[in-house]
CSV table of C-alpha atoms in Angstrom, one decimal:
chain,number,residue,atom,x,y,z
O,1,MET,CA,97.2,83.8,233.1
O,2,THR,CA,100.9,82.7,233.4
O,3,GLY,CA,101.7,85.8,235.5
O,4,ARG,CA,98.9,84.9,238.0
O,5,ARG,CA,100.0,81.3,238.2
O,6,SER,CA,103.5,82.2,238.9
O,7,LEU,CA,102.4,84.5,241.8
O,8,VAL,CA,100.5,81.6,243.3
O,9,LEU,CA,103.6,79.4,243.0
O,10,ILE,CA,105.8,82.1,244.5
O,11,TRP,CA,103.5,82.8,247.5
O,12,ARG,CA,102.3,79.3,248.3
O,13,TRP,CA,105.0,78.3,250.7
O,14,PRO,CA,105.4,81.7,252.5
O,15,ALA,CA,101.6,81.8,253.0
O,16,LEU,CA,101.6,78.3,254.4
O,17,LEU,CA,104.5,79.1,256.8
O,18,ALA,CA,102.6,82.3,257.9
O,19,VAL,CA,99.4,80.3,258.6
O,20,LEU,CA,101.5,77.7,260.5
O,21,SER,CA,103.1,80.4,262.6
O,22,ILE,CA,99.7,81.9,263.4
O,23,VAL,CA,98.4,78.5,264.4
O,24,GLY,CA,101.4,78.0,266.7
O,25,LEU,CA,101.0,81.4,268.3
O,26,LEU,CA,97.3,80.9,268.9
O,27,SER,CA,97.7,77.4,270.3
O,28,ALA,CA,100.4,78.8,272.7
O,29,LEU,CA,97.9,81.4,273.8
O,30,LEU,CA,95.0,79.1,274.2
O,31,GLY,CA,96.4,76.5,276.4
O,32,GLN,CA,99.4,75.3,278.2
O,33,THR,CA,98.4,71.6,278.7
O,34,GLY,CA,97.3,68.7,276.7
O,35,LEU,CA,97.6,68.9,272.9
O,36,TRP,CA,98.0,72.7,272.8
O,37,LEU,CA,101.6,72.7,274.1
O,38,PRO,CA,103.1,70.2,271.6
O,39,LEU,CA,101.1,71.7,268.8
O,40,SER,CA,102.5,75.2,269.5
O,41,TRP,CA,106.1,73.9,269.7
O,42,ILE,CA,105.8,72.0,266.4
O,43,ALA,CA,104.0,74.8,264.6
O,44,LEU,CA,106.5,77.4,265.7
O,45,ALA,CA,109.5,75.2,265.1
O,46,ALA,CA,108.5,74.3,261.5
O,47,PRO,CA,109.3,77.7,259.9
O,48,LEU,CA,112.6,77.7,261.7
O,49,ALA,CA,113.4,74.2,260.4
O,50,VAL,CA,112.5,75.3,256.9
O,51,ALA,CA,114.8,78.3,257.2
O,52,ALA,CA,117.6,76.2,258.5
O,53,ILE,CA,117.2,73.7,255.6
O,54,CYS,CA,117.2,76.5,253.1
O,55,ILE,CA,120.3,78.1,254.5
O,56,GLY,CA,122.1,74.8,254.7
O,57,ARG,CA,121.3,74.1,251.0
O,58,SER,CA,122.5,77.5,249.9
O,59,ARG,CA,125.8,77.1,251.7
O,60,GLY,CA,126.3,73.5,250.6
């Protein structure tokens, strides 16, 4: 049971970032006006922000 739980803990954040990226890509494809455009920008920028924060912490 411990091994399975650790896999869930390991893959939780990468899976969330993957879903967020897919939502961003789909929202960019579905519409260019209204709520779709800001949603796509935020959803696609979030994984980049997480990567930048992680790189900053590893260097700091």
